[in-house]
Amino acid sequence: LKDTWTMVTFSFNSSTKVGKMYFNGELMKSFDFNLWPDGDNKQTVTGLYYAGQEPDVVNELAFGFIQSRAGTLWDSESWGGYDFPGANHFKGQLDDIKVYHKTLTDDEIRLMYESEE
């Protein structure tokens, strides 16, 4: 995918508790939160929410890296600091970021890709 325009799409259906990841309209991975062990909090997921505890994790949306630049959680790891040469975080441009208030179907995601390519 290096140096190539790629449409990356994530979806989550709170009724079925299934998340999906697509590259260029093609399903790459599914995450079924029902498969976690009984009693695990991941079985109660109903949407996306993020709450870190400063200074380790700062409540800021971060694209392309595991956490906000201000977070210190993995600073002792060679890959964990945002400015570390070995961090291997996303180094590129993001364009046309869209958030929908519904779960897109496989067909809707495929059609979006076909209309953008």
PDB file of N, CA and C in Angstrom, residues 6-95:
ATOM      1  N   THR A   6      -5.336   4.617  -1.061  1.00  0.00           N
ATOM      2  CA  THR A   6      -6.072   3.470  -0.538  1.00  0.00           C
ATOM      3  C   THR A   6      -7.254   3.962   0.275  1.00  0.00           C
ATOM      4  N   MET A   7      -8.409   3.384   0.035  1.00  0.00           N
ATOM      5  CA  MET A   7      -9.584   3.704   0.842  1.00  0.00           C
ATOM      6  C   MET A   7      -9.658   2.686   1.975  1.00  0.00           C
ATOM      7  N   VAL A   8      -9.525   3.155   3.208  1.00  0.00           N
ATOM      8  CA  VAL A   8      -9.601   2.300   4.391  1.00  0.00           C
ATOM      9  C   VAL A   8     -10.916   2.609   5.087  1.00  0.00           C
ATOM     10  N   THR A   9     -11.702   1.573   5.365  1.00  0.00           N
ATOM     11  CA  THR A   9     -13.021   1.750   5.968  1.00  0.00           C
ATOM     12  C   THR A   9     -13.160   0.823   7.166  1.00  0.00           C
ATOM     13  N   PHE A  10     -13.709   1.376   8.241  1.00  0.00           N
ATOM     14  CA  PHE A  10     -14.032   0.586   9.429  1.00  0.00           C
ATOM     15  C   PHE A  10     -15.517   0.720   9.695  1.00  0.00           C
ATOM     16  N   SER A  11     -16.150  -0.362  10.105  1.00  0.00           N
ATOM     17  CA  SER A  11     -17.563  -0.297  10.489  1.00  0.00           C
ATOM     18  C   SER A  11     -17.765  -1.101  11.770  1.00  0.00           C
ATOM     19  N   PHE A  12     -18.802  -0.723  12.520  1.00  0.00           N
ATOM     20  CA  PHE A  12     -19.167  -1.465  13.725  1.00  0.00           C
ATOM     21  C   PHE A  12     -20.678  -1.475  13.830  1.00  0.00           C
ATOM     22  N   ASN A  13     -21.253  -2.660  13.958  1.00  0.00           N
ATOM     23  CA  ASN A  13     -22.695  -2.818  14.115  1.00  0.00           C
ATOM     24  C   ASN A  13     -22.964  -3.133  15.584  1.00  0.00           C
ATOM     25  N   SER A  14     -23.601  -2.194  16.298  1.00  0.00           N
ATOM     26  CA  SER A  14     -23.808  -2.389  17.736  1.00  0.00           C
ATOM     27  C   SER A  14     -24.847  -3.464  18.031  1.00  0.00           C
ATOM     28  N   SER A  15     -25.726  -3.778  17.082  1.00  0.00           N
ATOM     29  CA  SER A  15     -26.718  -4.840  17.302  1.00  0.00           C
ATOM     30  C   SER A  15     -26.082  -6.225  17.248  1.00  0.00           C
ATOM     31  N   THR A  16     -25.245  -6.444  16.243  1.00  0.00           N
ATOM     32  CA  THR A  16     -24.598  -7.753  16.093  1.00  0.00           C
ATOM     33  C   THR A  16     -23.264  -7.828  16.829  1.00  0.00           C
ATOM     34  N   LYS A  17     -22.734  -6.664  17.211  1.00  0.00           N
ATOM     35  CA  LYS A  17     -21.427  -6.548  17.870  1.00  0.00           C
ATOM     36  C   LYS A  17     -20.290  -7.060  16.977  1.00  0.00           C
ATOM     37  N   VAL A  18     -20.397  -6.762  15.689  1.00  0.00           N
ATOM     38  CA  VAL A  18     -19.371  -7.161  14.727  1.00  0.00           C
ATOM     39  C   VAL A  18     -18.753  -5.908  14.113  1.00  0.00           C
ATOM     40  N   GLY A  19     -17.436  -5.840  14.146  1.00  0.00           N
ATOM     41  CA  GLY A  19     -16.698  -4.773  13.495  1.00  0.00           C
ATOM     42  C   GLY A  19     -16.020  -5.326  12.254  1.00  0.00           C
ATOM     43  N   LYS A  20     -15.830  -4.457  11.261  1.00  0.00           N
ATOM     44  CA  LYS A  20     -15.197  -4.897  10.011  1.00  0.00           C
ATOM     45  C   LYS A  20     -14.200  -3.851   9.532  1.00  0.00           C
ATOM     46  N   MET A  21     -13.167  -4.320   8.832  1.00  0.00           N
ATOM     47  CA  MET A  21     -12.181  -3.442   8.231  1.00  0.00           C
ATOM     48  C   MET A  21     -12.060  -3.787   6.749  1.00  0.00           C
ATOM     49  N   TYR A  22     -12.068  -2.755   5.913  1.00  0.00           N
ATOM     50  CA  TYR A  22     -12.010  -2.927   4.461  1.00  0.00           C
ATOM     51  C   TYR A  22     -10.841  -2.120   3.897  1.00  0.00           C
ATOM     52  N   PHE A  23     -10.203  -2.649   2.874  1.00  0.00           N
ATOM     53  CA  PHE A  23      -9.253  -1.906   2.046  1.00  0.00           C
ATOM     54  C   PHE A  23      -9.833  -1.883   0.646  1.00  0.00           C
ATOM     55  N   ASN A  24      -9.968  -0.679   0.101  1.00  0.00           N
ATOM     56  CA  ASN A  24     -10.474  -0.502  -1.263  1.00  0.00           C
ATOM     57  C   ASN A  24     -11.770  -1.268  -1.508  1.00  0.00           C
ATOM     58  N   GLY A  25     -12.683  -1.187  -0.539  1.00  0.00           N
ATOM     59  CA  GLY A  25     -13.996  -1.800  -0.685  1.00  0.00           C
ATOM     60  C   GLY A  25     -14.045  -3.294  -0.453  1.00  0.00           C
ATOM     61  N   GLU A  26     -12.899  -3.914  -0.173  1.00  0.00           N
ATOM     62  CA  GLU A  26     -12.842  -5.366   0.032  1.00  0.00           C
ATOM     63  C   GLU A  26     -12.673  -5.677   1.518  1.00  0.00           C
ATOM     64  N   LEU A  27     -13.543  -6.539   2.044  1.00  0.00           N
ATOM     65  CA  LEU A  27     -13.469  -6.927   3.446  1.00  0.00           C
ATOM     66  C   LEU A  27     -12.146  -7.637   3.722  1.00  0.00           C
ATOM     67  N   MET A  28     -11.405  -7.118   4.698  1.00  0.00           N
ATOM     68  CA  MET A  28     -10.113  -7.706   5.047  1.00  0.00           C
ATOM     69  C   MET A  28     -10.152  -8.453   6.375  1.00  0.00           C
ATOM     70  N   LYS A  29     -10.976  -7.978   7.318  1.00  0.00           N
ATOM     71  CA  LYS A  29     -10.978  -8.564   8.665  1.00  0.00           C
ATOM     72  C   LYS A  29     -12.302  -8.261   9.346  1.00  0.00           C
ATOM     73  N   SER A  30     -12.813  -9.239  10.102  1.00  0.00           N
ATOM     74  CA  SER A  30     -14.004  -9.048  10.936  1.00  0.00           C
ATOM     75  C   SER A  30     -13.621  -9.273  12.388  1.00  0.00           C
ATOM     76  N   PHE A  31     -14.266  -8.543  13.274  1.00  0.00           N
ATOM     77  CA  PHE A  31     -14.037  -8.669  14.709  1.00  0.00           C
ATOM     78  C   PHE A  31     -15.387  -8.932  15.360  1.00  0.00           C
ATOM     79  N   ASP A  32     -15.601 -10.118  15.883  1.00  0.00           N
ATOM     80  CA  ASP A  32     -16.869 -10.463  16.524  1.00  0.00           C
ATOM     81  C   ASP A  32     -16.690 -10.357  18.038  1.00  0.00           C
ATOM     82  N   PHE A  33     -17.254  -9.290  18.618  1.00  0.00           N
ATOM     83  CA  PHE A  33     -17.096  -9.056  20.050  1.00  0.00           C
ATOM     84  C   PHE A  33     -17.892 -10.058  20.886  1.00  0.00           C
ATOM     85  N   ASN A  34     -18.781 -10.841  20.275  1.00  0.00           N
ATOM     86  CA  ASN A  34     -19.517 -11.888  20.991  1.00  0.00           C
ATOM     87  C   ASN A  34     -18.629 -13.075  21.343  1.00  0.00           C
ATOM     88  N   LEU A  35     -17.484 -13.199  20.687  1.00  0.00           N
ATOM     89  CA  LEU A  35     -16.611 -14.352  20.890  1.00  0.00           C
ATOM     90  C   LEU A  35     -15.684 -14.216  22.100  1.00  0.00           C
ATOM     91  N   TRP A  36     -15.702 -13.058  22.755  1.00  0.00           N
ATOM     92  CA  TRP A  36     -14.869 -12.888  23.943  1.00  0.00           C
ATOM     93  C   TRP A  36     -15.427 -13.768  25.060  1.00  0.00           C
ATOM     94  N   PRO A  37     -14.601 -14.156  26.018  1.00  0.00           N
ATOM     95  CA  PRO A  37     -15.061 -15.029  27.111  1.00  0.00           C
ATOM     96  C   PRO A  37     -16.227 -14.411  27.890  1.00  0.00           C
ATOM     97  N   ASP A  38     -17.075 -15.263  28.449  1.00  0.00           N
ATOM     98  CA  ASP A  38     -18.201 -14.795  29.259  1.00  0.00           C
ATOM     99  C   ASP A  38     -17.711 -13.843  30.340  1.00  0.00           C
ATOM    100  N   GLY A  39     -18.434 -12.742  30.489  1.00  0.00           N
ATOM    101  CA  GLY A  39     -18.091 -11.764  31.513  1.00  0.00           C
ATOM    102  C   GLY A  39     -17.094 -10.712  31.077  1.00  0.00           C
ATOM    103  N   ASP A  40     -16.458 -10.877  29.911  1.00  0.00           N
ATOM    104  CA  ASP A  40     -15.497  -9.888  29.431  1.00  0.00           C
ATOM    105  C   ASP A  40     -16.237  -8.622  29.016  1.00  0.00           C
ATOM    106  N   ASN A  41     -15.702  -7.464  29.389  1.00  0.00           N
ATOM    107  CA  ASN A  41     -16.340  -6.182  29.071  1.00  0.00           C
ATOM    108  C   ASN A  41     -16.529  -5.958  27.577  1.00  0.00           C
ATOM    109  N   LYS A  42     -15.713  -6.587  26.742  1.00  0.00           N
ATOM    110  CA  LYS A  42     -15.828  -6.375  25.298  1.00  0.00           C
ATOM    111  C   LYS A  42     -17.149  -6.901  24.755  1.00  0.00           C
ATOM    112  N   GLN A  43     -17.802  -7.805  25.486  1.00  0.00           N
ATOM    113  CA  GLN A  43     -19.109  -8.305  25.051  1.00  0.00           C
ATOM    114  C   GLN A  43     -20.199  -7.254  25.206  1.00  0.00           C
ATOM    115  N   THR A  44     -19.956  -6.225  25.990  1.00  0.00           N
ATOM    116  CA  THR A  44     -20.971  -5.193  26.221  1.00  0.00           C
ATOM    117  C   THR A  44     -20.767  -3.970  25.337  1.00  0.00           C
ATOM    118  N   VAL A  45     -19.864  -4.037  24.380  1.00  0.00           N
ATOM    119  CA  VAL A  45     -19.593  -2.902  23.498  1.00  0.00           C
ATOM    120  C   VAL A  45     -20.858  -2.513  22.744  1.00  0.00           C
ATOM    121  N   THR A  46     -21.181  -1.223  22.769  1.00  0.00           N
ATOM    122  CA  THR A  46     -22.339  -0.727  22.018  1.00  0.00           C
ATOM    123  C   THR A  46     -21.952   0.393  21.069  1.00  0.00           C
ATOM    124  N   GLY A  47     -20.732   0.824  21.109  1.00  0.00           N
ATOM    125  CA  GLY A  47     -20.284   1.898  20.232  1.00  0.00           C
ATOM    126  C   GLY A  47     -18.815   2.169  20.496  1.00  0.00           C
ATOM    127  N   LEU A  48     -18.337   3.262  19.963  1.00  0.00           N
ATOM    128  CA  LEU A  48     -16.939   3.623  20.135  1.00  0.00           C
ATOM    129  C   LEU A  48     -16.821   4.719  21.176  1.00  0.00           C
ATOM    130  N   TYR A  49     -15.959   4.504  22.135  1.00  0.00           N
ATOM    131  CA  TYR A  49     -15.731   5.468  23.195  1.00  0.00           C
ATOM    132  C   TYR A  49     -14.286   5.310  23.625  1.00  0.00           C
ATOM    133  N   TYR A  50     -13.659   6.408  23.939  1.00  0.00           N
ATOM    134  CA  TYR A  50     -12.263   6.331  24.331  1.00  0.00           C
ATOM    135  C   TYR A  50     -12.052   7.178  25.568  1.00  0.00           C
ATOM    136  N   ALA A  51     -11.454   6.619  26.572  1.00  0.00           N
ATOM    137  CA  ALA A  51     -11.158   7.367  27.789  1.00  0.00           C
ATOM    138  C   ALA A  51      -9.836   6.895  28.359  1.00  0.00           C
ATOM    139  N   GLY A  52      -8.803   7.674  28.134  1.00  0.00           N
ATOM    140  CA  GLY A  52      -7.505   7.355  28.695  1.00  0.00           C
ATOM    141  C   GLY A  52      -7.296   8.109  29.991  1.00  0.00           C
ATOM    142  N   GLN A  53      -6.214   7.801  30.661  1.00  0.00           N
ATOM    143  CA  GLN A  53      -5.884   8.499  31.893  1.00  0.00           C
ATOM    144  C   GLN A  53      -4.550   9.191  31.699  1.00  0.00           C
ATOM    145  N   GLU A  54      -4.565  10.522  31.787  1.00  0.00           N
ATOM    146  CA  GLU A  54      -3.333  11.287  31.629  1.00  0.00           C
ATOM    147  C   GLU A  54      -2.392  10.980  32.783  1.00  0.00           C
ATOM    148  N   PRO A  55      -1.081  11.038  32.610  1.00  0.00           N
ATOM    149  CA  PRO A  55      -0.402  11.446  31.391  1.00  0.00           C
ATOM    150  C   PRO A  55      -0.180  10.300  30.413  1.00  0.00           C
ATOM    151  N   ASP A  56      -0.499   9.056  30.834  1.00  0.00           N
ATOM    152  CA  ASP A  56      -0.232   7.906  29.964  1.00  0.00           C
ATOM    153  C   ASP A  56      -0.946   8.005  28.628  1.00  0.00           C
ATOM    154  N   VAL A  57      -2.240   8.194  28.674  1.00  0.00           N
ATOM    155  CA  VAL A  57      -3.042   8.274  27.457  1.00  0.00           C
ATOM    156  C   VAL A  57      -3.900   9.531  27.547  1.00  0.00           C
ATOM    157  N   VAL A  58      -3.772  10.398  26.566  1.00  0.00           N
ATOM    158  CA  VAL A  58      -4.508  11.662  26.551  1.00  0.00           C
ATOM    159  C   VAL A  58      -5.758  11.486  25.697  1.00  0.00           C
ATOM    160  N   ASN A  59      -6.866  12.036  26.134  1.00  0.00           N
ATOM    161  CA  ASN A  59      -8.134  11.909  25.408  1.00  0.00           C
ATOM    162  C   ASN A  59      -8.164  12.810  24.179  1.00  0.00           C
ATOM    163  N   GLU A  60      -7.366  12.468  23.201  1.00  0.00           N
ATOM    164  CA  GLU A  60      -7.329  13.173  21.928  1.00  0.00           C
ATOM    165  C   GLU A  60      -7.390  12.136  20.819  1.00  0.00           C
ATOM    166  N   LEU A  61      -8.199  12.416  19.819  1.00  0.00           N
ATOM    167  CA  LEU A  61      -8.290  11.515  18.678  1.00  0.00           C
ATOM    168  C   LEU A  61      -6.972  11.553  17.913  1.00  0.00           C
ATOM    169  N   ALA A  62      -6.424  10.398  17.615  1.00  0.00           N
ATOM    170  CA  ALA A  62      -5.152  10.318  16.908  1.00  0.00           C
ATOM    171  C   ALA A  62      -5.318   9.440  15.676  1.00  0.00           C
ATOM    172  N   PHE A  63      -4.960   9.974  14.526  1.00  0.00           N
ATOM    173  CA  PHE A  63      -4.964   9.194  13.289  1.00  0.00           C
ATOM    174  C   PHE A  63      -3.528   8.822  12.954  1.00  0.00           C
ATOM    175  N   GLY A  64      -3.296   7.572  12.605  1.00  0.00           N
ATOM    176  CA  GLY A  64      -1.988   7.165  12.120  1.00  0.00           C
ATOM    177  C   GLY A  64      -1.001   6.728  13.176  1.00  0.00           C
ATOM    178  N   PHE A  65      -1.396   6.827  14.454  1.00  0.00           N
ATOM    179  CA  PHE A  65      -0.509   6.372  15.520  1.00  0.00           C
ATOM    180  C   PHE A  65      -1.363   5.833  16.649  1.00  0.00           C
ATOM    181  N   ILE A  66      -0.794   4.999  17.478  1.00  0.00           N
ATOM    182  CA  ILE A  66      -1.534   4.313  18.530  1.00  0.00           C
ATOM    183  C   ILE A  66      -2.124   5.266  19.558  1.00  0.00           C
ATOM    184  N   GLN A  67      -1.567   6.449  19.698  1.00  0.00           N
ATOM    185  CA  GLN A  67      -2.043   7.402  20.700  1.00  0.00           C
ATOM    186  C   GLN A  67      -1.696   8.818  20.282  1.00  0.00           C
ATOM    187  N   SER A  68      -2.209   9.783  21.027  1.00  0.00           N
ATOM    188  CA  SER A  68      -1.893  11.188  20.818  1.00  0.00           C
ATOM    189  C   SER A  68      -0.403  11.421  21.062  1.00  0.00           C
ATOM    190  N   ARG A  69       0.150  12.438  20.430  1.00  0.00           N
ATOM    191  CA  ARG A  69       1.559  12.777  20.669  1.00  0.00           C
ATOM    192  C   ARG A  69       1.820  13.083  22.142  1.00  0.00           C
ATOM    193  N   ALA A  70       0.795  13.572  22.838  1.00  0.00           N
ATOM    194  CA  ALA A  70       0.961  13.969  24.236  1.00  0.00           C
ATOM    195  C   ALA A  70       1.010  12.777  25.191  1.00  0.00           C
ATOM    196  N   GLY A  71       0.571  11.601  24.757  1.00  0.00           N
ATOM    197  CA  GLY A  71       0.553  10.425  25.626  1.00  0.00           C
ATOM    198  C   GLY A  71       1.951   9.896  25.896  1.00  0.00           C
ATOM    199  N   THR A  72       2.153   9.337  27.073  1.00  0.00           N
ATOM    200  CA  THR A  72       3.475   8.831  27.465  1.00  0.00           C
ATOM    201  C   THR A  72       3.490   7.320  27.711  1.00  0.00           C
ATOM    202  N   LEU A  73       2.384   6.639  27.440  1.00  0.00           N
ATOM    203  CA  LEU A  73       2.228   5.235  27.820  1.00  0.00           C
ATOM    204  C   LEU A  73       3.372   4.337  27.348  1.00  0.00           C
ATOM    205  N   TRP A  74       3.782   4.435  26.111  1.00  0.00           N
ATOM    206  CA  TRP A  74       4.809   3.533  25.577  1.00  0.00           C
ATOM    207  C   TRP A  74       6.117   4.258  25.266  1.00  0.00           C
ATOM    208  N   ASP A  75       6.387   5.346  25.949  1.00  0.00           N
ATOM    209  CA  ASP A  75       7.603   6.115  25.683  1.00  0.00           C
ATOM    210  C   ASP A  75       8.885   5.339  25.948  1.00  0.00           C
ATOM    211  N   SER A  76       8.832   4.312  26.763  1.00  0.00           N
ATOM    212  CA  SER A  76      10.047   3.542  27.047  1.00  0.00           C
ATOM    213  C   SER A  76      10.311   2.472  25.984  1.00  0.00           C
ATOM    214  N   GLU A  77       9.379   2.316  25.043  1.00  0.00           N
ATOM    215  CA  GLU A  77       9.536   1.335  23.961  1.00  0.00           C
ATOM    216  C   GLU A  77      10.078   2.024  22.710  1.00  0.00           C
ATOM    217  N   SER A  78      10.928   1.350  21.958  1.00  0.00           N
ATOM    218  CA  SER A  78      11.530   1.966  20.765  1.00  0.00           C
ATOM    219  C   SER A  78      10.485   2.354  19.726  1.00  0.00           C
ATOM    220  N   TRP A  79       9.333   1.679  19.717  1.00  0.00           N
ATOM    221  CA  TRP A  79       8.277   1.956  18.748  1.00  0.00           C
ATOM    222  C   TRP A  79       7.204   2.867  19.333  1.00  0.00           C
ATOM    223  N   GLY A  80       7.291   3.176  20.639  1.00  0.00           N
ATOM    224  CA  GLY A  80       6.168   3.799  21.325  1.00  0.00           C
ATOM    225  C   GLY A  80       6.124   5.305  21.381  1.00  0.00           C
ATOM    226  N   GLY A  81       7.237   5.984  21.233  1.00  0.00           N
ATOM    227  CA  GLY A  81       7.219   7.445  21.272  1.00  0.00           C
ATOM    228  C   GLY A  81       6.922   8.002  19.889  1.00  0.00           C
ATOM    229  N   TYR A  82       6.038   8.964  19.823  1.00  0.00           N
ATOM    230  CA  TYR A  82       5.602   9.482  18.530  1.00  0.00           C
ATOM    231  C   TYR A  82       6.776   9.951  17.674  1.00  0.00           C
ATOM    232  N   ASP A  83       7.742  10.615  18.283  1.00  0.00           N
ATOM    233  CA  ASP A  83       8.859  11.185  17.517  1.00  0.00           C
ATOM    234  C   ASP A  83      10.055  10.245  17.388  1.00  0.00           C
ATOM    235  N   PHE A  84       9.949   9.023  17.888  1.00  0.00           N
ATOM    236  CA  PHE A  84      11.058   8.077  17.785  1.00  0.00           C
ATOM    237  C   PHE A  84      11.206   7.611  16.333  1.00  0.00           C
ATOM    238  N   PRO A  85      12.445   7.523  15.827  1.00  0.00           N
ATOM    239  CA  PRO A  85      12.655   7.085  14.439  1.00  0.00           C
ATOM    240  C   PRO A  85      12.064   5.708  14.136  1.00  0.00           C
ATOM    241  N   GLY A  86      12.034   4.811  15.110  1.00  0.00           N
ATOM    242  CA  GLY A  86      11.528   3.461  14.884  1.00  0.00           C
ATOM    243  C   GLY A  86      10.042   3.296  15.145  1.00  0.00           C
ATOM    244  N   ALA A  87       9.330   4.394  15.332  1.00  0.00           N
ATOM    245  CA  ALA A  87       7.915   4.305  15.704  1.00  0.00           C
ATOM    246  C   ALA A  87       7.044   3.735  14.584  1.00  0.00           C
ATOM    247  N   ASN A  88       7.444   3.920  13.345  1.00  0.00           N
ATOM    248  CA  ASN A  88       6.710   3.380  12.191  1.00  0.00           C
ATOM    249  C   ASN A  88       5.238   3.772  12.159  1.00  0.00           C
ATOM    250  N   HIS A  89       4.927   4.972  12.611  1.00  0.00           N
ATOM    251  CA  HIS A  89       3.550   5.432  12.519  1.00  0.00           C
ATOM    252  C   HIS A  89       3.267   5.923  11.101  1.00  0.00           C
ATOM    253  N   PHE A  90       2.014   6.156  10.819  1.00  0.00           N
ATOM    254  CA  PHE A  90       1.597   6.576   9.484  1.00  0.00           C
ATOM    255  C   PHE A  90       2.266   7.887   9.113  1.00  0.00           C
ATOM    256  N   LYS A  91       2.912   7.905   7.957  1.00  0.00           N
ATOM    257  CA  LYS A  91       3.563   9.112   7.453  1.00  0.00           C
ATOM    258  C   LYS A  91       2.995   9.378   6.069  1.00  0.00           C
ATOM    259  N   GLY A  92       1.936  10.120   6.023  1.00  0.00           N
ATOM    260  CA  GLY A  92       1.286  10.388   4.748  1.00  0.00           C
ATOM    261  C   GLY A  92       0.174  11.388   4.928  1.00  0.00           C
ATOM    262  N   GLN A  93      -0.709  11.431   3.980  1.00  0.00           N
ATOM    263  CA  GLN A  93      -1.817  12.369   4.035  1.00  0.00           C
ATOM    264  C   GLN A  93      -3.131  11.615   4.168  1.00  0.00           C
ATOM    265  N   LEU A  94      -4.027  12.183   4.959  1.00  0.00           N
ATOM    266  CA  LEU A  94      -5.376  11.649   5.097  1.00  0.00           C
ATOM    267  C   LEU A  94      -6.317  12.659   4.469  1.00  0.00           C
ATOM    268  N   ASP A  95      -7.262  12.184   3.696  1.00  0.00           N
ATOM    269  CA  ASP A  95      -8.178  13.074   2.992  1.00  0.00           C
ATOM    270  C   ASP A  95      -9.569  12.464   3.025  1.00  0.00           C
TER     271      ASP A  95
END
